[in-house]
Amino acid sequence: MGNAFSCVLPLEMQARRRAVASKALRIPRSKSRKQALADEEILQQQALAMALLQQQLRFERSASVRNSKISTTPKQNFPRSASVRARQASDPVLDPHQLLHNKEGLQNLTTKHFVLIHGGGFGAWCWYKIIALLEDTGFTTSAIDLAGSGIDSSDPNCIRDLNTYCKPLTSYLQNIPDSDKVILVAHDVGGVCISHAMELFPLKIAKSVFVSAMMIRTGQSAFDVFAQELAGPDCLLRKAQIFNYGNKDSQSPTSVEYDKAHLNDLLFNQSPSKDVALATVSMRPVPFSPLMEKISISAENYGIVPRYYVMTGEDRAFTIAMQEKLAELNPPNQVFRLKGADHAPFFSKPQALSKVLAEIAQIDTSAVN
């Protein structure tokens, strides 16, 4: 009997010890998960608050600029972004220490200022995750609302040409000192706007980045690119378009918008549901005439600005085949690919996109210029 107890008791004690040790190991991961969820909740609350403010505020200058001072010691803490799908083995994992090649990388950069240009229907609000990630690293960002977009009070149906549509961007560039070069980043049809700006202010632009954007050649319009996409037999983009006719004297559309019933499948098939909700209440019609206007750019101006293209692998609005065709017809200096990103990589892959932008900022273009 005594021998039986001497064998059983040590086994029970070992089991209890293993249970206690297992609980102890799980505590840090639980706290880490709760902290990550809390960080994400704060970001989402700020974004939703921004959307509500858009319904109340009207600004004379339609530019959202965070003028925080650049810290001499870059912060290394990044908020985690939510995702509607499980992380895959092929997904890049952003290590904050890898955003810059070395600790002195940011201090040695000649250009630390990103100017972010949204795509059709979006506004400056769509960049909120990218703004937070880049500025937490020490970069400066300015997110511009194009005419009739975001909190800009212009009626999209009354914008007749590309120059008017791009005016908030060109006015912003005109007012910065000649010595303060910026990096332009554009999404979607915003690519046409930064191409227009590159032609006007080539010496104020250090680099331009096209994120699933229209990187067209001289004599082309944004519609020329869309027309190739719309020609497909099962084109979801064509099904999602709604044309508005705000000019009684003309039968031509004055603006175009997306059917909200198709937003999730077309634009946000990899994006978190909270970001989809934000976009649903914030997106506005896109002026139609600027999409039809053919752009005029030259090798002497547009051509001297280094260009980079960021492709989005799971994009249903602007397919990877079309992105590759644009890059082939108008070759950029370098192409980057975001695996698992939909048409809104600032929502679906914010950390990976921020890492690419930081990498582009560090590329030495002295030999190019």
Short mmCIF file of C-alpha atoms in Angstrom, two decimals:
data_model
loop_
_atom_site.label_atom_id
_atom_site.label_comp_id
_atom_site.label_asym_id
_atom_site.label_seq_id
_atom_site.Cartn_x
_atom_site.Cartn_y
_atom_site.Cartn_z
CA MET A 1 0.00 0.00 0.00
CA GLY A 2 2.78 2.39 0.99
CA ASN A 3 4.67 1.52 -2.19
CA ALA A 4 1.56 2.27 -4.31
CA PHE A 5 1.21 5.79 -2.85
CA SER A 6 4.92 6.41 -3.35
CA CYS A 7 4.45 5.74 -7.11
CA VAL A 8 1.15 7.63 -7.63
CA LEU A 9 1.87 10.87 -5.76
CA PRO A 10 4.95 11.90 -7.80
CA LEU A 11 2.99 11.41 -11.05
CA GLU A 12 0.12 13.62 -9.83
CA MET A 13 2.57 16.27 -8.69
CA GLN A 14 4.31 16.19 -12.11
CA ALA A 15 0.98 16.61 -13.88
CA ARG A 16 0.11 19.62 -11.70
CA ARG A 17 3.52 21.14 -12.36
CA ARG A 18 3.06 20.70 -16.12
CA ALA A 19 -0.38 22.35 -15.95
CA VAL A 20 0.98 25.32 -13.98
CA ALA A 21 3.93 25.68 -16.37
CA SER A 22 1.60 25.54 -19.38
CA LYS A 23 -0.56 28.34 -17.94
CA ALA A 24 2.51 30.41 -17.22
CA LEU A 25 3.69 30.08 -20.80
CA ARG A 26 0.32 31.18 -22.17
CA ILE A 27 0.05 34.39 -20.15
CA PRO A 28 2.51 36.53 -22.15
CA ARG A 29 0.97 35.51 -25.46
CA SER A 30 -2.52 36.33 -24.12
CA LYS A 31 -1.39 39.75 -22.97
CA SER A 32 0.36 40.35 -26.29
CA ARG A 33 -2.77 39.41 -28.22
CA LYS A 34 -4.95 41.68 -26.08
CA GLN A 35 -2.51 44.54 -26.52
CA ALA A 36 -2.46 44.05 -30.30
CA LEU A 37 -6.26 44.04 -30.42
CA ALA A 38 -6.36 47.16 -28.28
CA ASP A 39 -3.92 48.93 -30.62
CA GLU A 40 -5.99 47.95 -33.62
CA GLU A 41 -9.20 49.13 -31.94
CA ILE A 42 -7.66 52.55 -31.31
CA LEU A 43 -6.68 52.87 -34.99
CA GLN A 44 -10.15 51.88 -36.13
CA GLN A 45 -11.87 54.29 -33.72
CA GLN A 46 -9.70 57.12 -35.01
CA ALA A 47 -10.53 56.26 -38.60
CA LEU A 48 -14.28 56.11 -37.94
CA ALA A 49 -14.09 59.40 -36.09
CA MET A 50 -12.35 60.88 -39.13
CA ALA A 51 -15.18 59.66 -41.35
CA LEU A 52 -17.80 61.28 -39.12
CA LEU A 53 -15.91 64.56 -39.12
CA GLN A 54 -16.03 64.58 -42.90
CA GLN A 55 -19.78 65.03 -42.71
CA GLN A 56 -19.42 68.10 -40.47
CA LEU A 57 -16.28 69.97 -41.50
CA ARG A 58 -15.44 71.99 -44.59
CA PHE A 59 -11.96 73.35 -45.07
CA GLU A 60 -10.72 76.12 -47.34
CA ARG A 61 -7.58 74.12 -48.10
CA SER A 62 -8.36 70.49 -48.73
CA ALA A 63 -5.16 68.86 -47.53
CA SER A 64 -4.66 66.63 -44.52
CA VAL A 65 -1.13 67.21 -43.22
CA ARG A 66 0.46 65.91 -40.06
CA ASN A 67 3.26 68.31 -39.18
CA SER A 68 4.76 66.40 -36.30
CA LYS A 69 8.42 67.01 -35.61
CA ILE A 70 10.80 64.33 -36.78
CA SER A 71 12.31 62.58 -33.83
CA THR A 72 16.06 62.10 -33.78
CA THR A 73 15.47 58.55 -32.58
CA PRO A 74 12.96 56.70 -34.80
CA LYS A 75 10.21 54.87 -32.93
CA GLN A 76 10.20 51.14 -33.41
CA ASN A 77 6.71 50.19 -32.22
CA PHE A 78 4.18 49.45 -34.95
CA PRO A 79 0.47 48.80 -34.38
CA ARG A 80 -0.68 45.51 -35.81
CA SER A 81 -3.30 45.66 -38.52
CA ALA A 82 -6.40 43.51 -38.56
CA SER A 83 -7.02 41.03 -41.33
CA VAL A 84 -10.02 39.04 -42.45
CA ARG A 85 -7.91 36.03 -43.32
CA ALA A 86 -5.31 33.93 -41.57
CA ARG A 87 -1.67 34.82 -42.17
CA GLN A 88 -0.09 32.60 -44.79
CA ALA A 89 3.47 31.36 -44.96
CA SER A 90 4.10 33.48 -48.05
CA ASP A 91 2.99 36.72 -46.36
CA PRO A 92 5.79 39.14 -45.45
CA VAL A 93 6.14 39.80 -41.73
CA LEU A 94 7.19 43.34 -40.91
CA ASP A 95 9.92 43.55 -38.32
CA PRO A 96 10.08 47.19 -37.14
CA HIS A 97 13.87 46.95 -37.10
CA GLN A 98 13.84 46.09 -40.80
CA LEU A 99 11.88 49.13 -42.01
CA LEU A 100 15.16 51.00 -42.40
CA HIS A 101 18.37 49.28 -43.43
CA ASN A 102 20.14 50.66 -40.36
CA LYS A 103 19.55 53.00 -37.44
CA GLU A 104 21.21 55.89 -39.24
CA GLY A 105 19.22 55.28 -42.44
CA LEU A 106 16.55 57.92 -41.83
CA GLN A 107 18.99 60.65 -40.81
CA ASN A 108 20.98 60.13 -44.02
CA LEU A 109 17.98 60.46 -46.33
CA THR A 110 17.74 63.65 -48.35
CA THR A 111 13.96 63.27 -48.74
CA LYS A 112 11.79 62.11 -45.84
CA HIS A 113 8.47 63.63 -46.95
CA PHE A 114 5.76 61.49 -48.58
CA VAL A 115 2.81 63.16 -50.33
CA LEU A 116 -0.03 60.64 -50.58
CA ILE A 117 -2.63 60.89 -53.37
CA HIS A 118 -5.77 58.77 -53.21
CA GLY A 119 -7.54 56.99 -56.04
CA GLY A 120 -10.97 57.44 -57.57
CA GLY A 121 -13.74 57.69 -54.99
CA PHE A 122 -11.34 57.67 -52.05
CA GLY A 123 -9.94 60.59 -50.04
CA ALA A 124 -7.00 61.43 -47.82
CA TRP A 125 -8.70 59.35 -45.11
CA CYS A 126 -7.79 56.05 -46.85
CA TRP A 127 -4.09 56.50 -45.96
CA TYR A 128 -4.59 56.60 -42.17
CA LYS A 129 -2.70 53.35 -41.49
CA ILE A 130 0.17 54.30 -43.80
CA ILE A 131 0.41 57.76 -42.20
CA ALA A 132 0.68 56.22 -38.73
CA LEU A 133 3.28 53.62 -39.75
CA LEU A 134 5.51 56.03 -41.67
CA GLU A 135 5.36 58.84 -39.13
CA ASP A 136 6.04 56.47 -36.23
CA THR A 137 9.29 55.69 -38.05
CA GLY A 138 10.22 59.36 -38.47
CA PHE A 139 8.97 60.22 -41.96
CA THR A 140 6.72 63.20 -42.71
CA THR A 141 3.46 62.64 -44.59
CA SER A 142 0.90 64.85 -46.31
CA ALA A 143 -2.33 63.28 -47.57
CA ILE A 144 -4.11 65.43 -50.15
CA ASP A 145 -7.81 65.44 -51.06
CA LEU A 146 -8.25 65.93 -54.79
CA ALA A 147 -11.08 68.19 -55.98
CA GLY A 148 -14.49 66.75 -55.17
CA SER A 149 -12.95 64.07 -52.93
CA GLY A 150 -12.73 63.50 -49.19
CA ILE A 151 -13.56 66.73 -47.36
CA ASP A 152 -13.12 68.95 -50.41
CA SER A 153 -16.41 70.81 -50.87
CA SER A 154 -16.38 70.81 -54.70
CA ASP A 155 -19.20 69.03 -56.50
CA PRO A 156 -17.68 66.12 -58.47
CA ASN A 157 -20.27 66.71 -61.20
CA CYS A 158 -18.91 70.22 -61.80
CA ILE A 159 -15.25 69.30 -62.30
CA ARG A 160 -14.65 69.50 -66.05
CA ASP A 161 -10.92 68.93 -66.56
CA LEU A 162 -7.81 67.26 -65.18
CA ASN A 163 -6.19 70.53 -64.14
CA THR A 164 -9.12 71.34 -61.82
CA TYR A 165 -9.24 67.80 -60.43
CA CYS A 166 -5.51 67.90 -59.60
CA LYS A 167 -5.51 71.52 -58.37
CA PRO A 168 -5.17 70.67 -54.63
CA LEU A 169 -2.00 68.68 -55.40
CA THR A 170 -0.44 71.19 -57.81
CA SER A 171 -1.22 74.09 -55.45
CA TYR A 172 0.43 72.21 -52.61
CA LEU A 173 3.58 71.55 -54.64
CA GLN A 174 3.69 75.12 -55.89
CA ASN A 175 3.77 76.43 -52.31
CA ILE A 176 6.58 74.25 -50.95
CA PRO A 177 10.17 75.58 -51.10
CA ASP A 178 12.25 74.54 -54.09
CA SER A 179 14.74 72.87 -51.76
CA ASP A 180 12.09 70.61 -50.16
CA LYS A 181 11.74 67.67 -52.52
CA VAL A 182 8.95 65.17 -51.86
CA ILE A 183 8.10 61.58 -52.76
CA LEU A 184 4.73 61.33 -54.51
CA VAL A 185 2.67 58.19 -53.87
CA ALA A 186 -0.50 57.61 -55.91
CA HIS A 187 -3.23 54.99 -55.97
CA ASP A 188 -5.59 54.13 -58.82
CA VAL A 189 -6.47 57.19 -60.99
CA GLY A 190 -4.29 59.26 -58.67
CA GLY A 191 -1.48 58.03 -60.93
CA VAL A 192 -2.70 60.37 -63.66
CA CYS A 193 -2.62 63.27 -61.18
CA ILE A 194 0.97 62.69 -60.08
CA SER A 195 2.00 62.27 -63.72
CA HIS A 196 0.46 65.69 -64.36
CA ALA A 197 2.33 67.08 -61.33
CA MET A 198 5.62 65.51 -62.45
CA GLU A 199 5.33 67.38 -65.74
CA LEU A 200 4.72 70.69 -63.93
CA PHE A 201 7.14 70.39 -60.97
CA PRO A 202 9.84 67.83 -61.83
CA LEU A 203 12.49 69.55 -59.69
CA LYS A 204 10.33 69.37 -56.55
CA ILE A 205 9.70 65.64 -56.84
CA ALA A 206 12.45 63.23 -55.78
CA LYS A 207 10.57 60.05 -56.70
CA SER A 208 7.10 58.92 -57.68
CA VAL A 209 5.41 55.70 -56.59
CA PHE A 210 2.44 54.19 -58.43
CA VAL A 211 0.46 51.81 -56.18
CA SER A 212 -1.86 49.81 -58.44
CA ALA A 213 -2.16 53.11 -60.28
CA MET A 214 -2.54 54.52 -63.78
CA MET A 215 1.01 54.98 -65.06
CA ILE A 216 0.04 56.13 -68.54
CA ARG A 217 2.03 57.50 -71.46
CA THR A 218 1.62 60.82 -73.22
CA GLY A 219 -1.51 60.92 -75.35
CA GLN A 220 -3.36 58.44 -73.11
CA SER A 221 -6.20 58.95 -70.65
CA ALA A 222 -7.25 57.02 -67.57
CA PHE A 223 -10.27 55.82 -69.50
CA ASP A 224 -8.00 54.27 -72.14
CA VAL A 225 -6.68 51.93 -69.46
CA PHE A 226 -10.11 51.25 -67.97
CA ALA A 227 -11.48 50.45 -71.44
CA GLN A 228 -9.14 47.49 -71.72
CA GLU A 229 -10.32 46.19 -68.35
CA LEU A 230 -13.99 46.79 -69.20
CA ALA A 231 -13.68 44.77 -72.41
CA GLY A 232 -13.48 41.49 -70.48
CA PRO A 233 -16.61 39.28 -70.63
CA ASP A 234 -16.86 38.84 -66.85
CA CYS A 235 -15.67 42.29 -65.81
CA LEU A 236 -16.77 43.00 -62.24
CA LEU A 237 -15.68 46.62 -62.66
CA ARG A 238 -18.27 47.17 -65.38
CA LYS A 239 -21.03 45.71 -63.21
CA ALA A 240 -20.08 47.96 -60.28
CA GLN A 241 -20.13 51.27 -62.16
CA ILE A 242 -22.94 53.78 -61.69
CA PHE A 243 -22.93 56.84 -63.95
CA ASN A 244 -24.36 60.16 -62.79
CA TYR A 245 -25.74 62.81 -65.15
CA GLY A 246 -25.55 66.20 -63.46
CA ASN A 247 -25.66 68.37 -66.59
CA LYS A 248 -29.13 68.73 -68.06
CA ASP A 249 -27.70 70.19 -71.27
CA SER A 250 -25.56 67.15 -72.01
CA GLN A 251 -26.11 63.42 -72.26
CA SER A 252 -22.54 62.69 -71.15
CA PRO A 253 -21.93 61.44 -67.61
CA THR A 254 -20.60 63.99 -65.14
CA SER A 255 -19.37 61.52 -62.53
CA VAL A 256 -19.09 57.81 -61.85
CA GLU A 257 -19.28 55.89 -58.60
CA TYR A 258 -19.20 52.31 -57.34
CA ASP A 259 -22.29 50.32 -56.48
CA LYS A 260 -21.89 49.68 -52.76
CA ALA A 261 -23.23 46.16 -53.23
CA HIS A 262 -20.06 45.30 -55.19
CA LEU A 263 -17.47 47.18 -53.11
CA ASN A 264 -16.39 44.21 -51.03
CA ASP A 265 -15.87 41.85 -53.99
CA LEU A 266 -14.31 44.44 -56.30
CA LEU A 267 -12.06 46.60 -54.13
CA PHE A 268 -11.77 45.06 -50.67
CA ASN A 269 -11.67 41.28 -51.13
CA GLN A 270 -8.70 41.01 -48.71
CA SER A 271 -9.39 44.03 -46.47
CA PRO A 272 -10.60 44.07 -42.83
CA SER A 273 -14.35 44.52 -42.42
CA LYS A 274 -13.95 47.71 -40.37
CA ASP A 275 -12.01 49.36 -43.19
CA VAL A 276 -14.68 48.28 -45.66
CA ALA A 277 -17.28 49.93 -43.42
CA LEU A 278 -15.19 53.11 -43.29
CA ALA A 279 -14.91 53.20 -47.09
CA THR A 280 -18.60 52.49 -47.59
CA VAL A 281 -19.63 55.65 -45.70
CA SER A 282 -16.76 57.81 -47.00
CA MET A 283 -16.36 57.17 -50.74
CA ARG A 284 -17.66 59.79 -53.18
CA PRO A 285 -18.35 59.90 -56.94
CA VAL A 286 -15.38 60.43 -59.27
CA PRO A 287 -15.46 63.35 -61.75
CA PHE A 288 -15.90 61.82 -65.20
CA SER A 289 -14.33 64.41 -67.54
CA PRO A 290 -10.79 64.18 -66.03
CA LEU A 291 -10.86 60.42 -66.69
CA MET A 292 -11.41 61.11 -70.40
CA GLU A 293 -8.72 63.77 -70.79
CA LYS A 294 -5.55 62.70 -72.57
CA ILE A 295 -2.39 63.69 -70.74
CA SER A 296 0.63 65.43 -72.22
CA ILE A 297 3.98 64.57 -70.61
CA SER A 298 7.58 64.95 -71.78
CA ALA A 299 10.93 63.26 -71.29
CA GLU A 300 12.41 66.62 -70.22
CA ASN A 301 10.07 66.98 -67.22
CA TYR A 302 8.08 63.85 -66.38
CA GLY A 303 10.92 61.69 -67.64
CA ILE A 304 13.57 62.91 -65.18
CA VAL A 305 11.65 61.79 -62.07
CA PRO A 306 12.48 58.21 -60.96
CA ARG A 307 9.34 56.04 -61.01
CA TYR A 308 8.48 52.92 -59.00
CA TYR A 309 5.49 50.63 -59.40
CA VAL A 310 3.85 48.59 -56.61
CA MET A 311 1.72 45.72 -57.92
CA THR A 312 -1.15 44.21 -55.94
CA GLY A 313 -1.47 40.47 -56.43
CA GLU A 314 -5.13 39.92 -55.47
CA ASP A 315 -6.50 43.03 -57.19
CA ARG A 316 -9.88 42.50 -58.87
CA ALA A 317 -10.47 46.10 -59.95
CA PHE A 318 -7.13 46.62 -61.68
CA THR A 319 -5.90 43.13 -62.47
CA ILE A 320 -2.28 42.08 -62.15
CA ALA A 321 -2.22 41.42 -65.91
CA MET A 322 -3.15 45.03 -66.60
CA GLN A 323 -0.61 46.32 -64.07
CA GLU A 324 2.11 44.27 -65.73
CA LYS A 325 1.08 45.57 -69.15
CA LEU A 326 1.35 49.19 -67.96
CA ALA A 327 4.81 48.52 -66.54
CA GLU A 328 5.85 46.89 -69.81
CA LEU A 329 4.62 49.79 -71.98
CA ASN A 330 5.99 52.50 -69.69
CA PRO A 331 8.83 50.83 -67.74
CA PRO A 332 9.51 52.21 -64.24
CA ASN A 333 12.88 52.16 -62.50
CA GLN A 334 11.79 49.22 -60.36
CA VAL A 335 8.73 47.06 -59.67
CA PHE A 336 7.62 45.81 -56.25
CA ARG A 337 4.94 43.17 -55.62
CA LEU A 338 2.58 42.90 -52.65
CA LYS A 339 1.36 39.33 -52.29
CA GLY A 340 -2.15 38.99 -50.91
CA ALA A 341 -3.01 42.66 -51.47
CA ASP A 342 -6.33 43.70 -52.98
CA HIS A 343 -7.00 47.01 -54.73
CA ALA A 344 -6.71 48.80 -51.38
CA PRO A 345 -3.29 47.71 -50.04
CA PHE A 346 -3.36 50.56 -47.51
CA PHE A 347 -6.12 48.50 -45.85
CA SER A 348 -5.21 44.89 -46.69
CA LYS A 349 -1.39 45.11 -46.46
CA PRO A 350 -0.50 48.35 -44.65
CA GLN A 351 2.69 47.09 -43.03
CA ALA A 352 4.03 45.54 -46.24
CA LEU A 353 3.18 48.68 -48.22
CA SER A 354 4.85 50.92 -45.62
CA LYS A 355 7.95 48.74 -45.74
CA VAL A 356 8.10 49.08 -49.54
CA LEU A 357 7.68 52.87 -49.33
CA ALA A 358 10.48 53.11 -46.77
CA GLU A 359 12.68 50.96 -49.01
CA ILE A 360 11.97 53.21 -52.00
CA ALA A 361 12.85 56.27 -49.91
CA GLN A 362 16.29 54.76 -49.29
CA ILE A 363 17.10 54.02 -52.95
CA ASP A 364 20.03 56.11 -54.14
CA THR A 365 18.99 57.87 -57.34
CA SER A 366 22.05 60.11 -57.69
CA ALA A 367 23.33 58.02 -60.60
CA VAL A 368 19.91 58.26 -62.29
CA ASN A 369 19.70 62.02 -62.03
#
